Amino acid sequence: MSKSYKIAVIGGDGTGPEVVAEGLKVLSAVSNKFQIKFDYTNFDFGGERYKRTGETLPESAVSELKKFDAIYLGAIGHPDVKPGILEKGILLALRFALDQYINLRPVKLFPNVWTPVKDKGPEEIDFVVVRENTEGLYVGTGGYLKKGTPDEVATQVSINTRKGVERCLRYAFEYTRKRNKRKQLTLVGKTNVLTYAFDLWERAFHEVGQKDFPDIKREYAHVDATCMWFVKNPEWFDVVVTDNLFGDIITDLGAMIQGGMGIAAGGNINPEGVSMFEPIGGSAPKYTGKNVINPLAAIGAAQMMLETLGESKAANAIEQAIIKTVQKMPSQAAGKMGMSTTEVGDAVAGCI
Ligand code: IPM
Ligand code: MN
């Protein structure tokens, strides 16, 4: 009996729809080969819709999206819309409302992909960042006092709940165990300065680890040092767990060492609910409509979506197809791939 999944598709802004189209092309190849059915529904959320209607998300969006098995997202961010409106009103709103408390971001260098890190290759660059995705500085707590005056004050408060931190840590420990590579989980924080927030993280980390995951080795690194080590000794990492903002920052660095934004995929995961998969780069307005953007990140996001749905064989087939395709690409950067966006999609689909 063939399995069937209901997928919500949000192409979004800029190059989002172009890369999502290539992901869907690859999913169609997977569908034929593995007898998996996908039933897609498109949603027009993004900058164009906002400009037309003044609305970021309709009221029904969250309850609608909850009916799907997964969400496949392109990119959110429009050059004509003030920064923050779409990001907060759509992307973060969905992450929060769907309680996607994990942002899973693998940093994996495939053979033959160029990395700016000298003398490091696929052996050394292969780890996963588990970013907390619903708390920290992202919740928007804070405000202004005396705005616009010389005495103006602005505050932005990082919220770290024991429950929120602990569920993220538990996911990271479980993931490390399942990954079964070095069985090492590194907490990334700033315990030397953020002595409340990361004290909570650190206590929870050791309590949970000691009690329920004695088989997992616990390491700690400050976030600034982590940036150094991602470049100097990426092989030190197996699984990394950290808060929302640090996770945001270090995964851009992670994306660069794995070959760039063109190939970096991520998943916003609610292990008990509906998850959303996206390339981690932005909407790249200047490349929009030119057929030059790299769709591999979006295709990798589709792979992660299948993995999360429990379709490991199909997910693995996509990874193998990506690995074959990058062999033929001189670069992962937009416009320098030696192929167009659609040709990369064709190449991956052809390898399935
Ligand atoms: C990301 C992005 C978002 C974030 C922005 C667009 C709000 O940078 O997914 O990493 O900061 O989480
Ligand atoms: Mn980011």
Tab-separated table of C-alpha atoms and ligand atoms in Angstrom:
chain	number	residue	atom	x	y	z
A	1	MET	CA	0.000	0.000	0.000
A	2	SER	CA	1.406	3.380	-0.933
A	3	LYS	CA	1.671	6.068	1.693
A	4	SER	CA	0.258	9.509	1.155
A	5	TYR	CA	1.270	12.825	2.720
A	6	LYS	CA	-0.486	16.173	2.750
A	7	ILE	CA	2.102	18.893	2.204
A	8	ALA	CA	1.503	22.638	2.542
A	9	VAL	CA	3.709	24.552	0.106
A	10	ILE	CA	4.674	28.162	0.805
A	11	GLY	CA	6.924	29.366	-2.030
A	12	GLY	CA	7.157	32.768	-0.380
A	13	ASP	CA	9.291	35.635	-1.632
A	14	GLY	CA	12.113	36.252	-4.080
A	15	THR	CA	13.781	33.074	-5.256
A	16	GLY	CA	11.688	30.990	-2.816
A	17	PRO	CA	9.178	29.790	-5.429
A	18	GLU	CA	11.972	28.906	-7.909
A	19	VAL	CA	13.878	26.700	-5.498
A	20	VAL	CA	10.715	25.112	-4.130
A	21	ALA	CA	9.722	24.179	-7.700
A	22	GLU	CA	12.980	22.215	-8.010
A	23	GLY	CA	12.364	20.532	-4.680
A	24	LEU	CA	8.920	19.485	-5.870
A	25	LYS	CA	10.486	18.140	-9.066
A	26	VAL	CA	12.762	15.922	-6.996
A	27	LEU	CA	9.872	14.847	-4.755
A	28	SER	CA	7.964	13.840	-7.847
A	29	ALA	CA	10.851	11.572	-8.894
A	30	VAL	CA	10.907	10.133	-5.376
A	31	SER	CA	7.167	9.622	-5.477
A	32	ASN	CA	7.421	7.435	-8.592
A	33	LYS	CA	10.344	5.419	-7.375
A	34	PHE	CA	9.253	4.802	-3.779
A	35	GLN	CA	5.466	4.668	-4.154
A	36	ILE	CA	4.923	7.656	-1.898
A	37	LYS	CA	2.089	10.037	-2.714
A	38	PHE	CA	2.252	13.756	-2.028
A	39	ASP	CA	-0.838	15.864	-1.965
A	40	TYR	CA	0.159	19.544	-2.220
A	41	THR	CA	-1.724	22.672	-1.235
A	42	ASN	CA	-0.226	26.065	-2.073
A	43	PHE	CA	-0.352	29.057	0.232
A	44	ASP	CA	0.502	32.537	-1.045
A	45	PHE	CA	1.965	33.916	2.194
A	46	GLY	CA	4.752	36.430	1.639
A	47	GLY	CA	5.577	39.988	0.629
A	48	GLU	CA	3.356	40.224	-2.449
A	49	ARG	CA	0.300	39.121	-0.538
A	50	TYR	CA	1.163	41.543	2.268
A	51	LYS	CA	1.489	44.434	-0.189
A	52	ARG	CA	-1.877	43.541	-1.709
A	53	THR	CA	-3.838	42.891	1.480
A	54	GLY	CA	-1.890	44.452	4.348
A	55	GLU	CA	-2.017	41.087	6.091
A	56	THR	CA	0.938	38.857	6.915
A	57	LEU	CA	-0.978	35.706	7.838
A	58	PRO	CA	-4.742	35.290	7.668
A	59	GLU	CA	-6.389	34.288	10.931
A	60	SER	CA	-7.116	30.812	9.641
A	61	ALA	CA	-3.488	30.112	8.640
A	62	VAL	CA	-2.368	28.260	11.735
A	63	SER	CA	-5.450	26.080	12.099
A	64	GLU	CA	-5.282	25.310	8.357
A	65	LEU	CA	-1.600	24.392	8.465
A	66	LYS	CA	-2.121	22.128	11.451
A	67	LYS	CA	-4.043	19.777	9.154
A	68	PHE	CA	-0.951	18.976	7.090
A	69	ASP	CA	1.745	16.360	7.546
A	70	ALA	CA	4.469	18.930	6.821
A	71	ILE	CA	5.122	22.390	5.419
A	72	TYR	CA	7.587	23.068	2.627
A	73	LEU	CA	8.771	26.694	2.614
A	74	GLY	CA	10.879	28.693	0.138
A	75	ALA	CA	11.847	32.038	1.674
A	76	ILE	CA	10.297	35.002	3.442
A	77	GLY	CA	11.602	38.579	2.989
A	78	HIS	CA	10.727	41.281	0.446
A	79	PRO	CA	12.822	44.330	-0.527
A	80	ASP	CA	9.751	46.625	-0.523
A	81	VAL	CA	8.651	45.638	2.973
A	82	LYS	CA	10.339	47.029	6.091
A	83	PRO	CA	12.619	44.396	7.705
A	84	GLY	CA	10.906	42.556	10.530
A	85	ILE	CA	7.310	42.704	9.333
A	86	LEU	CA	7.306	39.574	7.206
A	87	GLU	CA	9.984	37.803	9.226
A	88	LYS	CA	8.067	38.264	12.472
A	89	GLY	CA	4.588	38.190	10.936
A	90	ILE	CA	5.066	35.024	8.901
A	91	LEU	CA	8.221	33.004	9.560
A	92	LEU	CA	8.560	33.492	13.313
A	93	ALA	CA	4.779	33.541	13.759
A	94	LEU	CA	4.542	30.090	12.204
A	95	ARG	CA	7.504	28.695	14.141
A	96	PHE	CA	5.921	29.918	17.378
A	97	ALA	CA	2.268	29.134	16.692
A	98	LEU	CA	3.082	25.625	15.463
A	99	ASP	CA	5.436	25.235	18.432
A	100	GLN	CA	8.309	24.143	16.193
A	101	TYR	CA	10.708	24.254	19.069
A	102	ILE	CA	13.649	22.734	17.251
A	103	ASN	CA	15.525	24.261	14.358
A	104	LEU	CA	17.638	21.424	13.028
A	105	ARG	CA	20.534	22.513	10.837
A	106	PRO	CA	23.003	19.919	9.567
A	107	VAL	CA	26.446	21.192	8.594
A	108	LYS	CA	27.732	18.586	6.199
A	109	LEU	CA	30.340	19.111	3.510
A	110	PHE	CA	29.731	16.811	0.543
A	111	PRO	CA	32.685	15.454	-1.449
A	112	ASN	CA	33.873	17.812	-4.179
A	113	VAL	CA	32.136	20.850	-2.680
A	114	TRP	CA	34.434	23.803	-2.127
A	115	THR	CA	34.889	24.991	1.444
A	116	PRO	CA	36.730	28.181	2.421
A	117	VAL	CA	38.351	26.242	5.260
A	118	LYS	CA	41.781	25.115	4.154
A	119	ASP	CA	42.805	21.494	4.738
A	120	LYS	CA	39.357	20.408	5.935
A	121	GLY	CA	37.086	18.080	4.007
A	122	PRO	CA	33.960	15.939	4.332
A	123	GLU	CA	35.644	13.884	7.077
A	124	GLU	CA	36.075	16.951	9.255
A	125	ILE	CA	32.972	18.964	8.417
A	126	ASP	CA	30.000	16.851	9.458
A	127	PHE	CA	27.980	17.966	12.455
A	128	VAL	CA	24.456	19.071	13.320
A	129	VAL	CA	23.238	22.174	15.117
A	130	VAL	CA	20.084	21.909	17.231
A	131	ARG	CA	18.848	25.465	17.658
A	132	GLU	CA	16.096	26.252	20.164
A	133	ASN	CA	13.404	27.844	18.001
A	134	THR	CA	10.651	29.357	20.177
A	135	GLU	CA	12.330	31.293	22.993
A	136	GLY	CA	15.370	33.426	23.798
A	137	LEU	CA	15.716	36.883	22.312
A	138	TYR	CA	13.297	35.989	19.524
A	139	VAL	CA	10.121	36.201	21.609
A	140	GLY	CA	9.974	39.991	21.352
A	141	THR	CA	9.833	40.813	25.051
A	142	GLY	CA	10.925	44.347	25.821
A	143	GLY	CA	10.110	47.777	24.582
A	144	TYR	CA	10.963	51.448	24.478
A	145	LEU	CA	10.938	54.208	27.009
A	146	LYS	CA	11.018	57.822	25.857
A	147	LYS	CA	11.324	56.727	22.245
A	148	GLY	CA	12.762	59.325	19.921
A	149	THR	CA	14.162	61.490	22.729
A	150	PRO	CA	17.791	61.816	23.841
A	151	ASP	CA	16.830	59.762	26.923
A	152	GLU	CA	15.517	56.855	24.896
A	153	VAL	CA	15.787	53.388	26.384
A	154	ALA	CA	15.291	50.132	24.500
A	155	THR	CA	15.211	46.705	26.086
A	156	GLN	CA	15.010	43.267	24.519
A	157	VAL	CA	14.830	40.400	26.960
A	158	SER	CA	15.912	36.815	26.433
A	159	ILE	CA	13.286	34.380	27.703
A	160	ASN	CA	14.558	30.949	28.742
A	161	THR	CA	12.042	28.671	30.417
A	162	ARG	CA	13.110	25.498	32.130
A	163	LYS	CA	10.471	23.601	30.140
A	164	GLY	CA	11.493	25.144	26.841
A	165	VAL	CA	15.173	24.586	27.439
A	166	GLU	CA	14.690	21.065	28.707
A	167	ARG	CA	12.581	19.854	25.794
A	168	CYS	CA	15.187	21.238	23.398
A	169	LEU	CA	18.010	19.544	25.292
A	170	ARG	CA	16.137	16.240	25.391
A	171	TYR	CA	15.615	16.389	21.643
A	172	ALA	CA	19.329	17.109	21.167
A	173	PHE	CA	20.380	14.225	23.412
A	174	GLU	CA	18.002	11.833	21.631
A	175	TYR	CA	19.249	13.057	18.276
A	176	THR	CA	22.867	12.527	19.287
A	177	ARG	CA	22.055	9.011	20.382
A	178	LYS	CA	20.199	8.225	17.169
A	179	ARG	CA	22.910	9.749	15.012
A	180	ASN	CA	25.315	7.426	16.758
A	181	LYS	CA	28.471	9.048	15.458
A	182	ARG	CA	30.670	10.288	18.281
A	183	LYS	CA	27.841	10.366	20.823
A	184	GLN	CA	28.932	13.822	21.860
A	185	LEU	CA	26.650	16.773	22.524
A	186	THR	CA	28.156	20.246	22.882
A	187	LEU	CA	26.190	22.953	24.655
A	188	VAL	CA	27.074	26.329	23.151
A	189	GLY	CA	26.441	29.324	25.384
A	190	LYS	CA	28.019	32.245	27.143
A	191	THR	CA	28.124	31.175	30.776
A	192	ASN	CA	30.849	33.701	31.556
A	193	VAL	CA	28.589	36.690	30.855
A	194	LEU	CA	24.961	35.564	30.500
A	195	THR	CA	25.106	34.114	33.971
A	196	TYR	CA	21.348	33.653	34.405
A	197	ALA	CA	20.184	32.365	31.056
A	198	PHE	CA	23.065	30.016	30.412
A	199	ASP	CA	23.262	28.945	34.006
A	200	LEU	CA	19.768	27.558	33.538
A	201	TRP	CA	20.831	25.924	30.261
A	202	GLU	CA	23.957	24.450	31.797
A	203	ARG	CA	22.225	23.022	34.880
A	204	ALA	CA	19.464	21.514	32.785
A	205	PHE	CA	22.057	20.130	30.347
A	206	HIS	CA	23.967	18.244	33.021
A	207	GLU	CA	20.910	17.148	35.002
A	208	VAL	CA	19.132	15.709	31.970
A	209	GLY	CA	22.330	14.259	30.532
A	210	GLN	CA	23.489	12.607	33.717
A	211	LYS	CA	20.110	11.118	34.520
A	212	ASP	CA	18.750	10.020	31.150
A	213	PHE	CA	21.635	10.069	28.683
A	214	PRO	CA	24.723	8.730	30.455
A	215	ASP	CA	25.884	7.244	27.136
A	216	ILE	CA	26.228	10.732	25.599
A	217	LYS	CA	29.412	12.695	26.251
A	218	ARG	CA	28.701	16.259	27.381
A	219	GLU	CA	30.864	19.171	26.243
A	220	TYR	CA	30.486	22.898	26.690
A	221	ALA	CA	31.819	25.758	24.533
A	222	HIS	CA	31.329	29.520	24.632
A	223	VAL	CA	29.686	30.869	21.495
A	224	ASP	CA	32.609	33.091	20.520
A	225	ALA	CA	35.061	30.223	20.826
A	226	THR	CA	32.637	28.039	18.869
A	227	CYS	CA	32.907	30.454	15.926
A	228	MET	CA	36.656	30.012	16.063
A	229	TRP	CA	36.463	26.219	16.297
A	230	PHE	CA	33.922	25.855	13.480
A	231	VAL	CA	36.721	27.201	11.292
A	232	LYS	CA	39.799	25.852	13.037
A	233	ASN	CA	38.636	22.417	14.227
A	234	PRO	CA	35.183	21.594	12.852
A	235	GLU	CA	35.919	17.893	13.455
A	236	TRP	CA	35.502	18.514	17.183
A	237	PHE	CA	31.737	18.727	16.779
A	238	ASP	CA	29.143	15.987	16.546
A	239	VAL	CA	25.890	17.577	17.721
A	240	VAL	CA	25.661	21.155	19.002
A	241	VAL	CA	22.741	22.524	21.022
A	242	THR	CA	22.185	26.210	21.693
A	243	ASP	CA	19.644	29.006	22.114
A	244	ASN	CA	17.735	30.761	19.370
A	245	LEU	CA	20.000	33.729	18.598
A	246	PHE	CA	23.314	31.943	18.976
A	247	GLY	CA	21.905	29.155	16.827
A	248	ASP	CA	20.905	31.654	14.170
A	249	ILE	CA	24.378	33.165	14.074
A	250	ILE	CA	26.535	30.050	14.194
A	251	THR	CA	24.500	28.301	11.505
A	252	ASP	CA	25.326	31.020	8.982
A	253	LEU	CA	28.958	30.280	9.716
A	254	GLY	CA	28.147	26.574	9.508
A	255	ALA	CA	26.503	27.115	6.117
A	256	MET	CA	29.633	28.796	4.796
A	257	ILE	CA	31.960	25.971	5.794
A	258	GLN	CA	29.660	23.406	4.152
A	259	GLY	CA	29.798	25.258	0.843
A	260	GLY	CA	27.492	28.235	1.271
A	261	MET	CA	23.854	29.263	1.606
A	262	GLY	CA	23.099	27.526	-1.684
A	263	ILE	CA	23.393	24.140	-0.060
A	264	ALA	CA	22.353	24.666	3.583
A	265	ALA	CA	18.992	23.203	4.591
A	266	GLY	CA	17.049	23.281	7.824
A	267	GLY	CA	13.945	21.999	9.532
A	268	ASN	CA	11.678	23.765	12.017
A	269	ILE	CA	10.538	20.775	13.945
A	270	ASN	CA	7.712	20.099	16.326
A	271	PRO	CA	8.334	16.448	17.204
A	272	GLU	CA	4.704	16.155	18.323
A	273	GLY	CA	3.144	18.293	15.600
A	274	VAL	CA	3.588	19.840	12.162
A	275	SER	CA	7.118	20.670	11.026
A	276	MET	CA	8.307	23.129	8.368
A	277	PHE	CA	11.329	22.676	6.114
A	278	GLU	CA	13.250	25.440	4.373
A	279	PRO	CA	16.550	26.391	2.784
A	280	ILE	CA	18.262	28.517	5.448
A	281	GLY	CA	19.340	31.320	3.082
A	282	GLY	CA	17.015	34.235	2.374
A	283	SER	CA	14.878	35.302	-0.566
A	284	ALA	CA	17.877	36.616	-2.583
A	285	PRO	CA	15.886	39.363	-4.397
A	286	LYS	CA	18.705	40.231	-6.780
A	287	TYR	CA	18.696	36.724	-8.267
A	288	THR	CA	14.924	36.436	-8.521
A	289	GLY	CA	13.589	35.134	-11.807
A	290	LYS	CA	17.046	34.702	-13.326
A	291	ASN	CA	17.217	30.900	-13.059
A	292	VAL	CA	20.653	31.148	-11.390
A	293	ILE	CA	19.949	30.438	-7.711
A	294	ASN	CA	21.114	27.143	-6.240
A	295	PRO	CA	18.117	24.922	-5.417
A	296	LEU	CA	20.164	22.317	-3.519
A	297	ALA	CA	19.370	23.847	-0.121
A	298	ALA	CA	15.667	23.586	-0.878
A	299	ILE	CA	16.143	20.058	-2.208
A	300	GLY	CA	18.037	19.216	0.992
A	301	ALA	CA	15.097	20.622	2.957
A	302	ALA	CA	12.807	18.233	1.073
A	303	GLN	CA	15.170	15.443	2.061
A	304	MET	CA	14.896	16.477	5.723
A	305	MET	CA	11.125	16.583	5.381
A	306	LEU	CA	11.065	12.953	4.184
A	307	GLU	CA	13.438	11.906	6.943
A	308	THR	CA	11.152	13.507	9.539
A	309	LEU	CA	8.087	11.855	7.991
A	310	GLY	CA	9.840	8.520	8.495
A	311	GLU	CA	10.705	7.956	4.816
A	312	SER	CA	14.403	7.301	5.386
A	313	LYS	CA	14.986	5.335	2.199
A	314	ALA	CA	13.559	8.068	0.037
A	315	ALA	CA	15.437	10.724	2.018
A	316	ASN	CA	18.663	8.852	1.543
A	317	ALA	CA	18.032	8.597	-2.196
A	318	ILE	CA	17.788	12.397	-2.342
A	319	GLU	CA	21.047	12.792	-0.452
A	320	GLN	CA	22.817	10.390	-2.806
A	321	ALA	CA	21.393	12.290	-5.775
A	322	ILE	CA	22.643	15.581	-4.333
A	323	ILE	CA	26.081	14.042	-3.796
A	324	LYS	CA	26.192	12.934	-7.448
A	325	THR	CA	24.982	16.292	-8.700
A	326	VAL	CA	27.530	18.405	-6.818
A	327	GLN	CA	30.284	16.438	-8.577
A	328	LYS	CA	29.245	18.207	-11.783
A	329	MET	CA	29.074	21.688	-10.249
A	330	PRO	CA	32.175	23.904	-10.147
A	331	SER	CA	30.607	26.076	-7.435
A	332	GLN	CA	27.538	26.214	-5.191
A	333	ALA	CA	27.202	30.001	-5.573
A	334	ALA	CA	24.346	31.589	-7.503
A	335	GLY	CA	25.304	32.157	-11.136
A	336	LYS	CA	28.501	30.142	-10.849
A	337	MET	CA	27.098	26.627	-10.737
A	338	GLY	CA	27.812	25.848	-14.399
A	339	MET	CA	24.115	24.986	-14.567
A	340	SER	CA	20.867	26.856	-14.178
A	341	THR	CA	18.472	26.423	-11.253
A	342	THR	CA	16.215	24.178	-13.316
A	343	GLU	CA	19.150	22.145	-14.644
A	344	VAL	CA	20.347	21.421	-11.117
A	345	GLY	CA	16.826	20.269	-10.239
A	346	ASP	CA	16.720	18.097	-13.370
A	347	ALA	CA	20.114	16.602	-12.517
A	348	VAL	CA	19.058	15.655	-8.977
A	349	ALA	CA	15.695	14.299	-10.116
A	350	GLY	CA	17.501	12.317	-12.817
A	351	CYS	CA	19.715	10.624	-10.230
A	352	ILE	CA	16.786	9.385	-8.115
B	1	IPM	C1	16.908	32.114	9.787
B	1	IPM	C2	16.635	33.559	9.463
B	1	IPM	C3	15.527	34.053	10.347
B	1	IPM	C4	15.963	33.906	11.795
B	1	IPM	C5	15.071	35.498	10.050
B	1	IPM	C6	14.674	35.678	8.598
B	1	IPM	C7	13.969	35.955	10.964
B	1	IPM	O1	17.788	34.317	9.611
B	1	IPM	O2	15.998	31.288	9.592
B	1	IPM	O3	18.008	31.794	10.226
B	1	IPM	O4	16.627	34.807	12.323
B	1	IPM	O5	15.648	32.897	12.391
B	2	MN	MN	19.536	33.162	10.104
